[in-house]
Each structure stands twice: as structure tokens, then as C-alpha cells.
Coordinates of C-alpha atoms in Angstrom, one line a residue:
M1 CA 3.1 10.8 -0.4
K2 CA 6.0 12.5 -2.6
L3 CA 9.7 13.2 -1.8
Q4 CA 12.5 14.4 -4.3
R5 CA 16.3 14.0 -3.6
Y6 CA 18.7 15.7 -6.7
F7 CA 21.9 14.0 -7.3
C8 CA 25.1 15.3 -9.1
L9 CA 27.5 12.6 -9.8
L10 CA 31.0 14.1 -10.4
L11 CA 33.4 11.4 -9.1
F12 CA 34.8 8.5 -10.9
G13 CA 36.9 5.5 -9.9
L14 CA 36.5 3.0 -6.8
P15 CA 32.8 1.8 -6.2
L16 CA 30.7 4.2 -4.6
L17 CA 27.2 3.7 -2.5
V18 CA 25.2 7.0 -1.9
Y19 CA 22.0 6.6 0.0
A20 CA 19.1 8.9 0.1
Q21 CA 17.0 10.1 3.0
S22 CA 17.1 6.5 5.4
N23 CA 14.2 7.6 7.6
K24 CA 11.6 7.3 4.7
T25 CA 9.4 4.3 4.0
V26 CA 10.8 4.0 0.7
T27 CA 14.4 5.2 -0.3
V28 CA 16.4 5.4 -3.5
S29 CA 20.1 4.6 -3.6
Y30 CA 22.6 4.2 -6.2
E31 CA 25.8 2.3 -6.7
R32 CA 28.9 3.1 -9.1
S33 CA 30.8 0.4 -10.5
A34 CA 34.7 0.3 -11.4
K35 CA 33.5 0.1 -15.1
G36 CA 31.5 3.5 -14.4
E37 CA 28.2 2.3 -14.4
V38 CA 25.6 3.5 -12.0
T39 CA 23.0 1.1 -10.7
F40 CA 19.6 2.8 -8.6
Y41 CA 18.1 0.6 -6.0
S42 CA 15.1 1.1 -3.9
E43 CA 14.5 0.0 -0.8
T44 CA 11.7 -0.7 1.9
Q45 CA 11.3 -2.0 5.0
S46 CA 7.2 -2.4 4.6
H47 CA 5.4 -5.4 3.3
T48 CA 3.1 -3.1 1.5
P49 CA 4.3 -2.9 -2.4
Y50 CA 5.2 0.5 -3.9
T51 CA 5.3 1.9 -7.1
V52 CA 8.5 3.9 -7.4
S53 CA 9.2 6.6 -10.3
M54 CA 12.2 8.2 -11.2
T55 CA 13.1 10.9 -13.6
F56 CA 16.4 12.3 -14.7
S57 CA 16.2 16.1 -15.1
R58 CA 20.4 15.9 -16.3
L59 CA 22.1 12.9 -17.9
S60 CA 25.6 12.9 -19.8
N61 CA 27.8 10.3 -21.3
T62 CA 24.9 7.8 -21.0
T63 CA 22.3 6.4 -23.6
S64 CA 19.4 7.2 -21.0
T65 CA 16.9 10.0 -22.0
E66 CA 16.2 12.9 -20.1
G67 CA 12.6 13.4 -18.8
E68 CA 12.0 9.7 -19.4
I69 CA 9.6 8.0 -16.3
Y70 CA 11.1 4.7 -15.0
D71 CA 8.5 2.9 -13.3
A72 CA 9.2 0.0 -10.7
V73 CA 7.2 -1.8 -8.4
I74 CA 9.1 -3.0 -5.3
H75 CA 8.4 -5.0 -2.5
Y76 CA 9.9 -5.5 1.1
G77 CA 13.6 -5.4 1.0
K78 CA 15.9 -3.9 -1.7
T79 CA 15.0 -3.8 -5.5
R80 CA 17.2 -2.8 -8.6
L81 CA 15.6 0.0 -10.4
L82 CA 17.9 0.5 -13.4
T83 CA 21.3 0.7 -14.4
L84 CA 23.0 3.5 -16.5
R85 CA 25.9 2.6 -18.7
P86 CA 28.8 5.1 -20.2
S87 CA 28.7 6.0 -23.4
T88 CA 32.5 6.9 -23.0
E89 CA 35.0 4.8 -21.2
N90 CA 36.9 6.3 -18.2
V91 CA 34.3 9.4 -18.6
P92 CA 32.0 9.6 -15.7
I93 CA 28.0 10.0 -16.1
G94 CA 26.6 12.9 -14.8
F95 CA 23.0 13.2 -13.8
S96 CA 20.4 14.7 -11.5
Y97 CA 17.1 12.6 -10.6
R98 CA 14.1 12.7 -8.7
Y99 CA 11.9 10.1 -7.4
T100 CA 8.3 9.8 -6.4
Y101 CA 6.6 6.4 -4.9
R102 CA 2.8 5.7 -4.2
K103 CA 1.1 2.8 -2.7
G104 CA 0.4 -0.1 -4.4
N105 CA 0.9 -1.7 -7.8
N106 CA 0.0 0.5 -10.8
R107 CA 0.3 -2.4 -13.2
L108 CA -2.6 -4.1 -12.1
K109 CA -6.2 -3.7 -12.6
A110 CA -8.7 -4.1 -9.9
D111 CA -11.2 -7.0 -10.4
T112 CA -14.3 -5.0 -9.4
N113 CA -16.7 -8.4 -10.3
F114 CA -14.4 -10.7 -7.5
V115 CA -17.0 -12.2 -5.1
Y116 CA -15.9 -11.6 -1.0
L117 CA -16.4 -14.3 1.6
F118 CA -18.4 -12.8 4.4
P119 CA -16.2 -11.7 7.3
L120 CA -18.2 -13.2 10.0
A121 CA -18.8 -16.7 11.4
P122 CA -21.2 -18.3 8.7
G123 CA -25.1 -17.8 9.7
K124 CA -24.5 -14.6 12.0
V125 CA -27.0 -12.3 11.1
V126 CA -25.8 -8.6 11.4
R127 CA -27.0 -5.1 10.6
V128 CA -24.6 -3.5 8.0
N129 CA -24.3 0.1 7.6
R130 CA -22.4 2.2 4.9
M131 CA -19.6 4.9 6.0
V132 CA -18.0 7.4 3.9
S133 CA -14.9 9.3 4.7
L134 CA -16.0 13.1 6.0
E135 CA -14.2 15.0 3.5
K136 CA -17.2 14.0 1.0
F137 CA -19.4 16.2 3.5
F138 CA -16.7 19.1 3.6
G139 CA -16.6 19.3 -0.1
K140 CA -12.8 19.2 -0.3
E141 CA -12.2 18.2 -4.1
G142 CA -9.3 16.0 -5.4
E143 CA -9.4 13.8 -2.0
K144 CA -9.7 10.3 -1.7
R145 CA -13.0 8.9 -1.4
I146 CA -13.1 6.1 1.2
T147 CA -16.4 3.7 1.3
R148 CA -16.9 1.3 4.3
L149 CA -18.7 -1.0 5.5
G150 CA -19.5 -1.4 9.1
F151 CA -20.8 -5.1 10.0
S152 CA -22.4 -4.9 13.8
T153 CA -20.7 -7.4 16.2
T154 CA -20.5 -8.3 19.6
A155 CA -17.2 -7.9 21.1
G156 CA -15.2 -10.7 21.1
D157 CA -16.5 -12.3 17.5
T158 CA -13.9 -13.7 15.2
I159 CA -13.3 -11.8 12.0
F160 CA -12.4 -14.0 9.1
A161 CA -10.5 -13.0 5.5
S162 CA -12.7 -12.3 3.0
R163 CA -10.0 -12.9 0.3
G164 CA -6.6 -14.5 0.3
G165 CA -3.7 -12.4 0.1
L166 CA -0.3 -11.0 1.5
V167 CA -0.3 -8.9 5.1
T168 CA 0.9 -5.9 4.6
E169 CA 0.3 -4.0 7.7
V170 CA -0.9 -4.7 11.4
V171 CA -1.5 -2.3 14.0
D172 CA -2.1 -4.1 17.4
N173 CA -0.9 -1.9 20.2
A174 CA -3.1 1.2 20.2
A175 CA -5.6 0.2 22.8
S176 CA -8.0 3.2 23.9
T177 CA -11.1 3.1 26.3
S178 CA -12.2 6.8 24.9
E179 CA -15.2 6.8 23.1
N180 CA -15.2 6.3 19.5
T181 CA -11.1 5.9 19.4
S182 CA -9.6 2.7 18.4
F183 CA -7.1 2.1 15.5
H184 CA -6.1 -1.7 15.8
A185 CA -6.3 -2.8 11.8
T186 CA -5.2 -5.4 9.6
E187 CA -4.3 -5.1 5.9
V188 CA -4.4 -7.3 3.1
F189 CA -2.9 -7.0 -0.4
H190 CA -4.7 -9.0 -3.0
K191 CA -3.2 -10.2 -6.2
D192 CA -5.4 -7.7 -8.2
G193 CA -3.8 -4.8 -6.3
T194 CA -6.5 -4.3 -4.2
F195 CA -6.1 -3.9 -0.5
A196 CA -8.9 -4.7 2.2
R197 CA -8.9 -3.1 5.5
Y198 CA -10.2 -4.6 8.7
K199 CA -10.7 -2.4 11.6
L200 CA -11.5 -2.0 15.5
F201 CA -9.9 -5.1 16.8
Q202 CA -9.4 -5.9 20.2
N203 CA -5.6 -4.4 21.7
G204 CA -3.4 -7.9 20.9
G205 CA -6.4 -9.4 19.7
I206 CA -4.7 -9.7 15.9
F207 CA -3.6 -13.2 14.9
V208 CA -1.5 -12.4 12.1
S209 CA 1.7 -10.7 11.3
P210 CA 3.0 -8.9 8.0
G211 CA 4.5 -10.8 5.5
E212 CA 2.3 -13.6 6.3
E213 CA -0.4 -15.0 3.3
V214 CA -3.6 -15.8 4.3
I215 CA -6.3 -17.6 2.8
P216 CA -10.0 -16.8 2.7
G217 CA -11.5 -17.7 5.5
Q218 CA -8.8 -17.7 7.7
P219 CA -9.3 -16.3 11.2
L220 CA -7.8 -12.6 11.5
G221 CA -8.4 -11.5 14.9
I222 CA -11.0 -10.9 17.8
I223 CA -13.1 -7.6 17.3
G224 CA -13.4 -4.8 19.7
G225 CA -14.8 -1.4 19.3
E226 CA -17.2 -1.7 22.1
N227 CA -16.4 1.7 23.7
Y228 CA -18.3 3.2 20.2
K229 CA -21.9 4.7 20.8
Q230 CA -23.0 2.0 18.2
G231 CA -21.7 -0.7 20.0
S232 CA -18.7 -3.3 18.9
H233 CA -18.5 -3.4 14.9
L234 CA -16.2 -4.0 12.2
R235 CA -14.9 -1.4 9.6
F236 CA -14.4 -3.2 6.4
S237 CA -13.2 -1.5 3.2
I238 CA -11.5 -2.0 -0.1
Y239 CA -9.3 0.3 -2.1
C240 CA -7.4 0.1 -4.8
P241 CA -5.0 3.0 -6.5
D242 CA -6.7 2.7 -9.9
Q243 CA -10.3 3.3 -9.2
P244 CA -11.5 6.9 -9.5
D245 CA -12.8 7.1 -5.9
Y246 CA -10.0 5.0 -4.9
S247 CA -12.7 2.6 -3.1
Y248 CA -15.7 0.4 -4.0
V249 CA -18.4 -1.7 -2.4
P250 CA -17.5 -5.2 -3.6
D251 CA -20.3 -8.6 -3.7
F252 CA -20.4 -11.0 -1.1
C253 CA -21.5 -14.2 -0.9
L254 CA -24.1 -13.8 1.4
S255 CA -25.4 -17.3 1.4
Q256 CA -25.0 -20.5 -0.6
E257 CA -27.7 -19.2 -3.2
E258 CA -27.0 -15.6 -2.8
V259 CA -24.8 -13.1 -4.1
G260 CA -24.6 -9.5 -4.0
K261 CA -24.0 -6.3 -2.0
P262 CA -25.5 -6.3 1.6
E263 CA -28.5 -4.1 2.5

């Protein structure tokens, strides 16, 4: 997602607060102090981390450089990005800027060797299918390729966290009995920058909330999806911004003796 907003600051005097568009996932604002300093802030009401990039196309009366990119990782709430200080007192700083943001923390690198727990009850034998986003078959270049695993389940099975992390998103109120439509999902952010998405929970069947820390093996919710032709199943995917294909299939602890990718 990309947003842009340009500002030219010509006023000087009392502290001033200016906001960017307030109906977006991530907004950038700035405050001017009585000393003429301009401090930029980014704010989000999402628990998902975002990387915000700012660049200035025009700057005057400050030591910062035009065209330089300022990156910052923000989380829930308000985060200070940077402060411009005037080179000459009593002369206002002039600037024009734009910002973009993208989901995730671009300072982290995915640990593709991490072994995940099986997301279903120990000892349960299930069929696993690999699922790939349709864009691949339509030949759309540049599209993100999401590779998922489909674990066959019985409606009412409990789904467990395969890895500890922060719950960033929950969709728990989009019930549908129509064939092949269900959008209940839980997303968990891991410390290496990856996200795990668990889909097809029952309506009202998710046990966790955004902002909650979960531990490996913690129950996440009750699976649904019985309205699909293939029956109830869990759709599980790992995706991360730093991978070329955006997602990958991790290794699982398949038993006490075996680690690998489910066949």
C-alpha cells in the first residue's frame, strides 16, 4: 500500500500540529515547537508492525538532506519518526515530503530453519495439501505468491499456535454458509519478522485478540470450513516481506523423532 502527502510549511510561531489523512491504516503528522523544530510522528491503531519510509523533496533552513530516505518501524500507537532542527534561529524550516508504508519490519530476516509445531492436536493424523495463489496460474508477473498448506480437519477441532508471537489481526465476525466462502482468520507476528495466518475458524470461535502474546501450542480457536467441497480444513501460511516469493513452507515437528515438511 502506498500513500503520499505533500506539505509546505511557511508558518512560524506557536506550536502547530498538522495531521495527514486520518482514515488510513498509517498516518504521519508533524508538530512545530516554539524553537522552530519540526518533529514527525507516525500513528496506527493496528497491532501489526509497519515500516514507514519518508523522503523530503524540498528542505530549507535545516541540516537534513533532500532525497534521503528515513525508515522507521512503528507499532500500535504513536511513534516519533524524526526531528528537523533549524539552522538559523527565528527562520522557519521549509519542506515538502512524502511517505509510504508497508506491512512488516524490514529490519528483520526470516529464520527459514525454524521448526514449527503441528497446529492440530498431538497424534491426529490428517491429509495435507499444498495450495498456491491463483495469480501464479494466470501468469501475472510481479504478484506475490502465497503458498498455503491445507490441513484436513473435523469441524470443531481445536487449532493451536505453531509458534509463539503477537496476535496482530483477528477476523471473527464474517460468518457465511455459502459454498466455499469463509474468512475467519487469525494472524500472528513472530520475532523474526514472519507472519503466520490461520484461516477458516468458526464464527465466534477464535480465542485470542489483537495485541495478545501467544505461546507455542496455545489454543487459537475452533475450526470451521465445513461448507467447502473438500470439507472442514485449516488453511495455514507463513509469509514474510524479505522472501522473494513472499511465503514459504516451513518444517514442522511431525513427531518426537521426525522433523520435516508434511507430505
